[in-house]
Coordinates of C-alpha atoms and ligand atoms in Angstrom, one line a residue:
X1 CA 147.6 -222.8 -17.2
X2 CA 147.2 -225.5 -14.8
X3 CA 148.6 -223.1 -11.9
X4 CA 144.8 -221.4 -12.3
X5 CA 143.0 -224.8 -11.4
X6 CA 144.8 -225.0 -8.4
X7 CA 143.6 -225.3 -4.8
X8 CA 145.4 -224.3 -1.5
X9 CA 146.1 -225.4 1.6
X10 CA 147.4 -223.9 4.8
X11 CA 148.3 -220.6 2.9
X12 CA 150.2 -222.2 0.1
X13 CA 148.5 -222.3 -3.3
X14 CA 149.6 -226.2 -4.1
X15 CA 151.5 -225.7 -7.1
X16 CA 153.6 -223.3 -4.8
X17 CA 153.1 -220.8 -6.9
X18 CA 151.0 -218.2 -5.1
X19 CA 150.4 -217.0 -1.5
X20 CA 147.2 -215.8 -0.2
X21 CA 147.7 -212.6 1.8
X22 CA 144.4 -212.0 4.2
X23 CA 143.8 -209.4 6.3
X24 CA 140.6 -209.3 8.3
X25 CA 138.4 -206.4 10.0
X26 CA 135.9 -207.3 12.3
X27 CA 133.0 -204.7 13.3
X28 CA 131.5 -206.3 17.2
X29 CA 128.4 -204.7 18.3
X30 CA 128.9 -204.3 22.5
X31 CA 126.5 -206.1 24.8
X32 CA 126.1 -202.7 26.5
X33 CA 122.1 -201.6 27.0
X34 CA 122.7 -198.3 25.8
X35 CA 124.5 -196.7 23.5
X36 CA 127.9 -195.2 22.3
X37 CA 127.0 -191.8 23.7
X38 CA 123.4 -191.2 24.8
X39 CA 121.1 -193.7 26.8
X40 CA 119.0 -194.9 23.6
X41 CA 118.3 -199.1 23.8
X42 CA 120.5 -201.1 22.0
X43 CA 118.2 -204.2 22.0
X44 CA 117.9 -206.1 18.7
X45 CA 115.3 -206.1 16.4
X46 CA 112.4 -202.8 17.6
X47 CA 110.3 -200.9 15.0
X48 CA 112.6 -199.0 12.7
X49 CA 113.4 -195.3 14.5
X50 CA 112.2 -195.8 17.9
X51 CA 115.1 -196.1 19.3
X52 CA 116.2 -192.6 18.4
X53 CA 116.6 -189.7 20.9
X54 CA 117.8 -186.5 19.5
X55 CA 121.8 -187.3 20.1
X56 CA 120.9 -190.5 18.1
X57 CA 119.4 -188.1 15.3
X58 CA 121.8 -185.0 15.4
X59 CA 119.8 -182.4 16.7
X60 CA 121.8 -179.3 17.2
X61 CA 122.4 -178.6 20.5
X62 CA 122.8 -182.5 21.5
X63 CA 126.1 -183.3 23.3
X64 CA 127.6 -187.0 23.7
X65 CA 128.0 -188.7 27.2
X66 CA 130.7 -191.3 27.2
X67 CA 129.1 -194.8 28.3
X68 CA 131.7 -196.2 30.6
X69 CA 130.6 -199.7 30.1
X70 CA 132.6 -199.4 26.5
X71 CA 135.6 -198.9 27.7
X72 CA 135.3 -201.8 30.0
X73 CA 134.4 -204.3 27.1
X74 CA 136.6 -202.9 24.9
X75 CA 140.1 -202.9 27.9
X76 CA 138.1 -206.6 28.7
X77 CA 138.7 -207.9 25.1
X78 CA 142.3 -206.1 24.4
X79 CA 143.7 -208.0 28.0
X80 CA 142.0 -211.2 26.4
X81 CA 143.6 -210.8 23.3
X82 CA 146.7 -210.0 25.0
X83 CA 146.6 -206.1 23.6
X84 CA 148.9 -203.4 24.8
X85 CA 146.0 -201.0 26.5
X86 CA 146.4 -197.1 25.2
X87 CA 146.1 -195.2 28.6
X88 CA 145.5 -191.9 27.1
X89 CA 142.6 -192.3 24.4
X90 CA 140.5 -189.7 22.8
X91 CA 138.0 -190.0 19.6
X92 CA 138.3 -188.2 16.5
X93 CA 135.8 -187.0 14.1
X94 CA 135.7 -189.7 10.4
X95 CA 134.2 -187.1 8.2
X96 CA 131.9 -188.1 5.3
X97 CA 128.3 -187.5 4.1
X98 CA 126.1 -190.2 3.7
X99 CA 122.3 -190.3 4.2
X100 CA 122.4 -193.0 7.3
X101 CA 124.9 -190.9 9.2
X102 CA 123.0 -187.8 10.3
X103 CA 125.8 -186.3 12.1
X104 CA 127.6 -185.9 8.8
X105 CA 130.9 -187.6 10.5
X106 CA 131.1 -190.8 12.6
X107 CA 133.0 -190.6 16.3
X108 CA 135.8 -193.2 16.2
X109 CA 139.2 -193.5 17.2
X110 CA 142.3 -192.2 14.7
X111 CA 145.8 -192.5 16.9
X112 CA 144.9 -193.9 19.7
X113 CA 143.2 -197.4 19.0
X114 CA 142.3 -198.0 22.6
X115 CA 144.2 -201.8 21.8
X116 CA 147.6 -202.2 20.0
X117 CA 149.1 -205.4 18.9
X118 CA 148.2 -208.1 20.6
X119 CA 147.3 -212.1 19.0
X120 CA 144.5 -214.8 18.7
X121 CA 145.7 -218.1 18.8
X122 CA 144.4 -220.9 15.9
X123 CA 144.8 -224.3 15.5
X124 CA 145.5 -225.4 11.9
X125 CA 145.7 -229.3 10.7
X126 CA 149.5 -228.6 10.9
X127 CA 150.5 -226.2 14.1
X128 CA 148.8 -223.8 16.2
X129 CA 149.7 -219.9 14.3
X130 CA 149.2 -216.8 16.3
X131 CA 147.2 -214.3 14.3
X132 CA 148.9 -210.6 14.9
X133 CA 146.6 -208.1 16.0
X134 CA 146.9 -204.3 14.4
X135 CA 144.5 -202.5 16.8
X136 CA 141.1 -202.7 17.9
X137 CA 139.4 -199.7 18.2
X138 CA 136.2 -197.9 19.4
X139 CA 133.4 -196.3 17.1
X140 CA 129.8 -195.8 16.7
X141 CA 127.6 -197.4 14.3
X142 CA 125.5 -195.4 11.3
X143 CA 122.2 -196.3 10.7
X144 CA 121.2 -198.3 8.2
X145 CA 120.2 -197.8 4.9
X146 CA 117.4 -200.8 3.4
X147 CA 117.3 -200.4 -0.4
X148 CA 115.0 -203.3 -1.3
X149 CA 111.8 -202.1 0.7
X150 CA 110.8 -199.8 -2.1
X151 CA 111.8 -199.9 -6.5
X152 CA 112.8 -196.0 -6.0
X153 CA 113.5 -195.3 -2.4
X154 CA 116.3 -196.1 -0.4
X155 CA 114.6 -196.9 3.9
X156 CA 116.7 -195.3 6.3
X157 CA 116.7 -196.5 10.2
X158 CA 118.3 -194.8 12.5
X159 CA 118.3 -197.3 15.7
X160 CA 121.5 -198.6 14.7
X161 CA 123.2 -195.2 14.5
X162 CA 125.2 -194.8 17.7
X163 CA 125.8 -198.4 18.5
X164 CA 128.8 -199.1 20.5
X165 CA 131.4 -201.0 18.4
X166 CA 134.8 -202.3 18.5
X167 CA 136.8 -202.5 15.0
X168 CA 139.2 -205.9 15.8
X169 CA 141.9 -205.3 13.0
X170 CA 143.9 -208.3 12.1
X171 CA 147.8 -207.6 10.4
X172 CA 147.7 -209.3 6.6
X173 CA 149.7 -212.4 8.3
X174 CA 146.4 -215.0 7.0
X175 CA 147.0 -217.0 4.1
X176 CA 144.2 -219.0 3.6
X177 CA 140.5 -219.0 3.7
X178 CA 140.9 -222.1 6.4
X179 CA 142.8 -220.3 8.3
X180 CA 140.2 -216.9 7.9
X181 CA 137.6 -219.5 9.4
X182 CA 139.3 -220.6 12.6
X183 CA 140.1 -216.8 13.2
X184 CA 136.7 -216.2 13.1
X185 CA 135.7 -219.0 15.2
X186 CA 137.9 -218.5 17.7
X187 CA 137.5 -215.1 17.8
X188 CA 133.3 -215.8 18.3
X189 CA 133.9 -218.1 20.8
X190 CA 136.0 -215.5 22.6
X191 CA 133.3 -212.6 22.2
X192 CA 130.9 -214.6 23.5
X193 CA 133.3 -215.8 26.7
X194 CA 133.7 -212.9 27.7
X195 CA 130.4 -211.3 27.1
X196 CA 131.6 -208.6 25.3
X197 CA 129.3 -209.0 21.8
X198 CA 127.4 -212.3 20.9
X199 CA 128.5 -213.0 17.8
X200 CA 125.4 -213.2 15.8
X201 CA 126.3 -212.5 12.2
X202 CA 123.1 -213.0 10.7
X203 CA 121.8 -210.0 13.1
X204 CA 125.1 -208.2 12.1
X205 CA 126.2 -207.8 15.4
X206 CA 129.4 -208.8 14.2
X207 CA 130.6 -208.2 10.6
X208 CA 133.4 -209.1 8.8
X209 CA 134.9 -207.5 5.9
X210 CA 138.0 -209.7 4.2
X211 CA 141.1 -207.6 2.4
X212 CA 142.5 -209.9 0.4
X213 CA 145.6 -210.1 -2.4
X214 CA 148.0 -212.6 -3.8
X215 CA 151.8 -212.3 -3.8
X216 CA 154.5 -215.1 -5.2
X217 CA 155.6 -217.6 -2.7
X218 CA 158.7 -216.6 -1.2
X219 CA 157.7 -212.2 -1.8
X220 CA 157.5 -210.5 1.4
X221 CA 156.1 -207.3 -0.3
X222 CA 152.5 -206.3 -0.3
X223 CA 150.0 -206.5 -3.2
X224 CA 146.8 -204.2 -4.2
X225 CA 144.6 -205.3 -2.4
X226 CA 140.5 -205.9 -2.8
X227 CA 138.3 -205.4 0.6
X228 CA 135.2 -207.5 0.5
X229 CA 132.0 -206.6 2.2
X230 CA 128.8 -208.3 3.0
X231 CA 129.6 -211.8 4.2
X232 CA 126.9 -212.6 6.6
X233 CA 128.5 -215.8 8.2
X234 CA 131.7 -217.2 8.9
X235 CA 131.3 -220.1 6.2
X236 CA 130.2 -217.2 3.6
X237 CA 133.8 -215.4 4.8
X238 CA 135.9 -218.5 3.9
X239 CA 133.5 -219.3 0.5
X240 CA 134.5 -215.6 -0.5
X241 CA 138.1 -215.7 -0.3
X242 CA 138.6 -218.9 -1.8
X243 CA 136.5 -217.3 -5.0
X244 CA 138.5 -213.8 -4.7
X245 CA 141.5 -215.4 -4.4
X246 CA 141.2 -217.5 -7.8
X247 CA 139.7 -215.0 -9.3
X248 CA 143.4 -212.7 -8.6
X249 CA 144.9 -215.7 -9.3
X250 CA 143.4 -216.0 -12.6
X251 CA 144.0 -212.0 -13.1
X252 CA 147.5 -212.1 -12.6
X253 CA 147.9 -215.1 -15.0
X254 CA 146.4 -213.0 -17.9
X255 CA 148.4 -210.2 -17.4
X256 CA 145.7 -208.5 -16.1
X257 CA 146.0 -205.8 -13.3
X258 CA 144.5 -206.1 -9.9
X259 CA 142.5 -203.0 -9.1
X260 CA 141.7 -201.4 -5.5
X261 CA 138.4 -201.7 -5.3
X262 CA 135.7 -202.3 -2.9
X263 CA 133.6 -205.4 -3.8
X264 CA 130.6 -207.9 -2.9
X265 CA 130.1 -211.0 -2.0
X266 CA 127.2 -213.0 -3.9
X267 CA 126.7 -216.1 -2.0
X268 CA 124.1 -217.3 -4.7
X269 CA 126.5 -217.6 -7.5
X270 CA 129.8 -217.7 -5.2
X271 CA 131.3 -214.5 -7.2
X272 CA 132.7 -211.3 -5.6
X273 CA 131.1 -207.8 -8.0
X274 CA 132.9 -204.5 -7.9
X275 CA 130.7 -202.0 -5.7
X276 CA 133.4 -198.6 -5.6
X277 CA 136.9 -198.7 -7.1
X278 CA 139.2 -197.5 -4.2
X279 CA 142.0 -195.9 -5.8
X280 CA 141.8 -192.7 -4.5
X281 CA 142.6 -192.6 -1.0
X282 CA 139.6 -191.8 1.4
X283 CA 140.1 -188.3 3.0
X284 CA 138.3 -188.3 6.0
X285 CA 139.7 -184.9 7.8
X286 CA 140.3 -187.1 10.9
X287 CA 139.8 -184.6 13.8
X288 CA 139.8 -184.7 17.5
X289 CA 136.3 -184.5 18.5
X290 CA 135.7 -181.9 20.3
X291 CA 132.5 -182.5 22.2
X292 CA 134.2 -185.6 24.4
X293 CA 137.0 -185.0 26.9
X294 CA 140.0 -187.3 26.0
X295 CA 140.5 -189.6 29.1
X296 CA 143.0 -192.2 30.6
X297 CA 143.1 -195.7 31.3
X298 CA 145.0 -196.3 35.0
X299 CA 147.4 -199.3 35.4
X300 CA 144.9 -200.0 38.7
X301 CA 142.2 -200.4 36.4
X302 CA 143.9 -202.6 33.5
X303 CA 144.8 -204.5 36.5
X304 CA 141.0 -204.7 38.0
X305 CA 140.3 -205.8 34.4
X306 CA 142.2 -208.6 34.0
X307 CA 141.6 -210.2 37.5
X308 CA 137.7 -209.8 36.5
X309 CA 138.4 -212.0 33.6
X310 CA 137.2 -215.7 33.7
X311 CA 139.7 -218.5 32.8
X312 CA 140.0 -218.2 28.9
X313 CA 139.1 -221.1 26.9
X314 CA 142.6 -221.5 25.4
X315 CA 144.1 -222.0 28.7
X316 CA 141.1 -224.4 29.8
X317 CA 142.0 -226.4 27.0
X318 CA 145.1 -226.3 28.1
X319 CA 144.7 -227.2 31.3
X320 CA 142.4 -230.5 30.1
X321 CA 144.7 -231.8 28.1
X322 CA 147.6 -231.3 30.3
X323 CA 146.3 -232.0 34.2
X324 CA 143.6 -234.6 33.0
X325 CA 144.5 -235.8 30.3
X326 CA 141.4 -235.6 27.7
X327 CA 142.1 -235.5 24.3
X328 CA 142.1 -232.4 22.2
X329 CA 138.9 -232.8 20.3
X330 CA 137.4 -233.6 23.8
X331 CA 139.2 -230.3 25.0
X332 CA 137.6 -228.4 22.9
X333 CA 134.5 -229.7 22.5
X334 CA 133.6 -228.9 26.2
X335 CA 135.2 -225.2 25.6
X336 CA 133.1 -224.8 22.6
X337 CA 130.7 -222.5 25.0
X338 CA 131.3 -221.1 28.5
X339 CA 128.0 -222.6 29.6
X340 CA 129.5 -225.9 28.4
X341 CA 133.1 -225.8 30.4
X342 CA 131.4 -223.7 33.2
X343 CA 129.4 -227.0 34.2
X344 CA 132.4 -229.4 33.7
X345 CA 134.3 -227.5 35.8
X346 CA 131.0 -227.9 38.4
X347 CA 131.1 -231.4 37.5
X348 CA 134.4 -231.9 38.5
X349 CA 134.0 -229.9 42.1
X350 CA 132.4 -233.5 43.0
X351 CA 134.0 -236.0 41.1
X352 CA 138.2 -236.5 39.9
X353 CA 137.1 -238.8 37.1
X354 CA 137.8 -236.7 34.2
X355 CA 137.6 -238.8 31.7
X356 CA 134.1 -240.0 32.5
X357 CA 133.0 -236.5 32.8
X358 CA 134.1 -235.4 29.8
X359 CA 132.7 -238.8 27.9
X360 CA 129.2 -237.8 30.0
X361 CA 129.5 -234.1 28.5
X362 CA 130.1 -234.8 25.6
X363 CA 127.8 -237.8 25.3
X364 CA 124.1 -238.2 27.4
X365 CA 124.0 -234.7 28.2
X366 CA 124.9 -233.0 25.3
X367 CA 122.7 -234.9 23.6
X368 CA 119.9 -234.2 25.7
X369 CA 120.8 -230.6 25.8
X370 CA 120.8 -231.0 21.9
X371 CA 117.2 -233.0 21.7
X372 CA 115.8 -230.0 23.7
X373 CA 117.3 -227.2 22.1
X374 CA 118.9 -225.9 25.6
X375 CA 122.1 -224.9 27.4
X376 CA 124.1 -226.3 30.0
X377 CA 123.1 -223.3 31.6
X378 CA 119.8 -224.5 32.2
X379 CA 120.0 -227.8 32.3
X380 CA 117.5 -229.8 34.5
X381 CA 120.1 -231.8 37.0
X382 CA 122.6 -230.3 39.4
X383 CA 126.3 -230.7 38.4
X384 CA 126.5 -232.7 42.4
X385 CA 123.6 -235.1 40.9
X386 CA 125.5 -236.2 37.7
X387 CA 128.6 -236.9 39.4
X388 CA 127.1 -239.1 41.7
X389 CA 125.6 -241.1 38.9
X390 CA 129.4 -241.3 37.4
X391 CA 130.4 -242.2 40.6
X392 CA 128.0 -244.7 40.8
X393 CA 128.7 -245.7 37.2
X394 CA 132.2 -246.1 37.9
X395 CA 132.1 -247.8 41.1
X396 CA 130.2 -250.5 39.1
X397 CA 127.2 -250.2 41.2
X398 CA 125.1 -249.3 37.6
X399 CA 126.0 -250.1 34.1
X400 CA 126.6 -247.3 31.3
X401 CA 123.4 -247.6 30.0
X402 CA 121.2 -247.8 32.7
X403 CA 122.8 -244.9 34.0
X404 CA 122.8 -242.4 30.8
X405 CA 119.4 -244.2 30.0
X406 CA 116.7 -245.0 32.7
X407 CA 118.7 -243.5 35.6
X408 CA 119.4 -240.3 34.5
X409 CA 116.0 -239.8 32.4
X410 CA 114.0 -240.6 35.9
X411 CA 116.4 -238.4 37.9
X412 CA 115.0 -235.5 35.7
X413 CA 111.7 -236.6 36.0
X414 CA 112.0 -236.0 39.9
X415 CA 114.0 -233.3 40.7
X416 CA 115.7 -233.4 43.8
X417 CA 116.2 -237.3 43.6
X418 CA 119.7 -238.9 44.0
X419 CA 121.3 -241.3 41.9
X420 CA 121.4 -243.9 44.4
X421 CA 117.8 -244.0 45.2
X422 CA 116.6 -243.8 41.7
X423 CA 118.6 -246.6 41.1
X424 CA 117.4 -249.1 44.1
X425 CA 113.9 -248.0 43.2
X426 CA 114.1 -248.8 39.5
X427 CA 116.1 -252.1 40.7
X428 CA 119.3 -251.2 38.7
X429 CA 122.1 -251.5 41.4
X430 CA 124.4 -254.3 40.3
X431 CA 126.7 -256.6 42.4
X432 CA 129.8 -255.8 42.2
X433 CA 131.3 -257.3 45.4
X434 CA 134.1 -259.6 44.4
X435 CA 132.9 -262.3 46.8
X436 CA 129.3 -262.5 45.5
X437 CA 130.5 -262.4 41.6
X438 CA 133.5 -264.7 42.2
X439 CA 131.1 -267.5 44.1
X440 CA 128.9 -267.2 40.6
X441 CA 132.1 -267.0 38.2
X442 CA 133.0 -270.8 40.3
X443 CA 129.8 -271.9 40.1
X444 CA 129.6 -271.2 36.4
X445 CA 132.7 -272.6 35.6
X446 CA 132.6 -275.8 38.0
X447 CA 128.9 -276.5 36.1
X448 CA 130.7 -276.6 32.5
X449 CA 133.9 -278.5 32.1
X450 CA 133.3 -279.1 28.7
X451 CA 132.9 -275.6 27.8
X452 CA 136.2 -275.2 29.8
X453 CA 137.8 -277.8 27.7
X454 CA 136.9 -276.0 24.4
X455 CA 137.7 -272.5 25.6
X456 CA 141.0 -274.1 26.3
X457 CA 141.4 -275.4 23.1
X458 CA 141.2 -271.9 21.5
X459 CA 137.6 -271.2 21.7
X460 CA 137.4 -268.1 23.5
X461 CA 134.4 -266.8 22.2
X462 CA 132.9 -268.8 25.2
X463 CA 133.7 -266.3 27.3
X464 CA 130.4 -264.6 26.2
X465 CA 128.3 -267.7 26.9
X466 CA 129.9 -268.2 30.9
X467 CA 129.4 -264.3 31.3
X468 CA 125.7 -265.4 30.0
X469 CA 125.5 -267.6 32.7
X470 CA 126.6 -265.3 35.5
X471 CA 124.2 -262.4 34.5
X472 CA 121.3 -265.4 34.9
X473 CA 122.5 -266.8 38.0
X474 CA 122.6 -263.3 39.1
X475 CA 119.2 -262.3 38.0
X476 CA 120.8 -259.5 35.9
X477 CA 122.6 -257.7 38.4
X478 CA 126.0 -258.6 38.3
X479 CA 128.5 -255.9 37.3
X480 CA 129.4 -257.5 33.9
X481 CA 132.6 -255.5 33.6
X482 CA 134.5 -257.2 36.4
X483 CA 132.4 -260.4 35.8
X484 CA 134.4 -260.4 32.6
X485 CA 137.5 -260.0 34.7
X486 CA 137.0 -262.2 36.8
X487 CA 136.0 -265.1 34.2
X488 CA 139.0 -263.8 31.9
X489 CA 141.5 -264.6 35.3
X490 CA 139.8 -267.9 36.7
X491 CA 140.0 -269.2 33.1
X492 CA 143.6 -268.6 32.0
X493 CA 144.6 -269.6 35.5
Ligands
ADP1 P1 142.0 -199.2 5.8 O1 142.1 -198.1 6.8 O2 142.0 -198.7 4.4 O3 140.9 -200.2 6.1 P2 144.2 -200.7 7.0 O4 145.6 -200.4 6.9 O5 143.6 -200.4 8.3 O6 143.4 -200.0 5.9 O7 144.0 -202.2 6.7 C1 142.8 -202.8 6.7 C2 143.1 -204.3 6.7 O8 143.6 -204.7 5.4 C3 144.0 -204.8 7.7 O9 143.4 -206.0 8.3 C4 145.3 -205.1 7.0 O10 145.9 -206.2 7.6 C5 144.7 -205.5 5.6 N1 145.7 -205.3 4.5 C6 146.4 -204.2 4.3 N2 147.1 -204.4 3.2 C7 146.8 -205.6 2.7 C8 147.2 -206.3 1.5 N3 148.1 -205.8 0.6 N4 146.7 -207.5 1.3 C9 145.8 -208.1 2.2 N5 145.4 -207.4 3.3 C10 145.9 -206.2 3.5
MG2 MG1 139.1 -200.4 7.0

């Protein structure tokens, strides 16, 4: 069967047999300081149960206190996802026993997802596709079970249990493990925007599980579906729905049937292994819990909200390609990071020259940011210094290199200097007055008649040697761009 060999692309399995149906679920860990419902740390990596009051542990007797700073991440990322906010909420009680959930039931949300609907937009080879939202909803954490500390006992830590999270529930509308990718990205680069969870996978502060099933092209219906678990990075997401989705592939083909099941990802041997079959439905006795008042979410404060949001990097990107012109890849290179567009937007408080800003970005700065392992945020120049030195740059007072090179390398050196100054002192300024370089250009040309008569004759790779000639007569300092020019215009005269 040579449909089983296939690949995909953009959702449609390239003999056009198949579709990939993918729908994703995204546990974020809040960047609150403490937790769901009780003032216990929530900072990353302490000694295993000291973060562990007695809500945190279940005591009897404990009673949750709503953190407010939830709802405010969780109202901040449904208005930047462009959510309809649930104004009256309250949690319910997920019932089940298992050893890292002391409580015996986890607090989450059951009705009333405190988000409904909503979209992330992702740019594919082909269009830009809006991924639908479901819901996104609040919950708390268990703790966490480690099973390979010991041969025969199973580790328990408990610091995790009551973590604020949000579930980010996508509708099945993703049909290809590219596609699964960009989500994700997108949806990190968002989270981090906004500061509402940082995104770090391999510290499972965000987690994603994949439900995945196959359908013909052309069927709208629904599948059985498998839910996979355990994908520590977004690269390890798309790696595991490419091999669950040939492996259904290869299922169906036999005439075998898909079962609902619960499985693994192996990123050593790139398979997917059954941990639970799923058939019977979970029962979870949802119940309104009974120890938290429900509460509502005001208009006034959806509206507070959303004007507290910064400018979103779709719509920066937007606006770069639109108002100034940059390229895509340029675009969204700069909005990669908030740190990143925060200081082009700085950069461009003191100078209109876009595109040089975003080629400086993206170029000498970045790379030093790069070389020593830092942020915009911290980087060593003020946003008003760099600008100068593109003005400078552009004005032809100092060539491209120089500038990115010795200029801006001794600026750093001496903080507080100005581009100007650095520049006279390390004798880079160039002449770029059109009198002084058209006198040379003359001179240059007046000296050689016989080079004139060859470039005239087609040679016009002599336009190198008189430009030579200027930069000598110059001592260096002439501005070799309009040099050029000016050679190109006496000469063609
Ligand atoms: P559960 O509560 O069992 O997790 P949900 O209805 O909340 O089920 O769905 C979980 C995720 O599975 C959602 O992202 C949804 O889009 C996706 N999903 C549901 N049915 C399918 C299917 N047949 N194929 C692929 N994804 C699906
Ligand atoms: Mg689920």
């Amino acid at each position: 069967m040579s449909a089983i060999k296939s690949l995909y692309f953009c959702g449609v399995i390239k003999n056009d047999i198949y579709q990939a149906v993918i729908g994703l679920e995204v546990h974020a860990q809040l960047l609150t300081k403490s937790k769901l419902f009780c003032s216990d740390s929530t900072a990353f990596g302490a000694e295993p149960n000291t973060q562990v009051s007695p809500v945190s542990l279940a005591h009897p007797g404990t009673l949750p206190v709503m953190n407010k700073a939830v709802i405010e991440l969780a109202t901040k990322l449904g208005v930047a996802m462009n959510c309809q906010i649930e104004q009256h909420n309250y949690f319910a009680r997920k019932n089940y026993f298992y050893p890292d959930l002391p409580k015996g039931y986890q607090v989450s949300q059951h009705t009333t997802p405190i988000c409904k609907g909503g979209f992330l937009i992702i740019h594919t080879p082909v269009a830009e596709k809006k991924i639908l939202l479901n819901r996104i909803h609040m919950e708390e954490d268990a703790g966490k079970s480690i099973h390979d500390n010991d041969e025969k006992n199973t580790s328990i830590d408990l610091n995790r249990a009551g973590m604020p999270l949000l579930e980010i529930v996508t509708e099945p509308c993703i049909h290809s493990a590219d596609e699964a990718y960009s989500y994700l990205t997108e949806l990190r680069k968002l989270l981090r925007w906004i500061a509402v969870c940082d995104g770090n996978m391999e510290e499972g502060s965000m987690r994603c599980d994949a439900n995945i099933s196959i359908r013909l092209l052309g069927e709208t219906k629904l599948n059985t579906r498998v839910e996979v678990k355990n994908l520590n990075s977004i690269r390890n997401v798309k790696r595991a729905i490419e091999a669950e989705v040939q492996r259904l592939i290869t299922l169906t083909e036999n005439n075998e049937p898909v079962i609902q099941q619960t499985r693994s990802y192996d990123a050593l041997n790139n398979t997917t292994f059954a941990l639970r079959s799923k058939e019977e439905a979970d029962d979870y006795r949802y119940f309104p819990e009974p120890d938290l008042a429900p509460f509502f979410i005001s208009e006034e404060y959806i509206e507070t909200i959303k004007n507290s949001l910064p400018a979103l990097p779709a719509a920066l990107q937007k606006k770069y390609t639109t108002q100034y012109q940059l390229s895509a890849y340029d675009a969204s290179v700069i909005c990669a990071d908030k740190e990143d567009a925060d200081f082009f937007e700085a950069l461009l408080l003191h100078t209109k020259n876009y595109k040089a800003a975003a080629n400086w970005m993206i170029g000498p700065l970045k790379s030093y940011c790069n070389e020593n392992n830092i942020g915009f945020a911290s980087f060593p120049l003020l946003p008003a210094q760099i600008a100068e030195l593109i003005e400078l740059t552009n004005a032809g007072k100092i060539n491209f290199n120089n500038a990115s090179g010795k200029i801006l390398h001794e600026m750093m050196a001496k903080p507080g200097s100005n581009a100007l100054q650095v520049a006279t002192d390390l004798n880079l300024l160039q002449e770029s007055d059109n009198s002084a370089l058209q006198s040379w250009v003359d001179k240059v040309i007046e000296a050689m008649p016989d080079k004139v008569k060859e470039y005239h004759a087609g040679k016009k790779n002599l336009l190198g040697l008189f430009a030579g000639e200027v930069k000598k007569m110059s001592k260096g300092k002439a501005d070799m761009q309009a040099v050029t020019k000016l050679l190109t215009e006496k000469l063609n005269k």
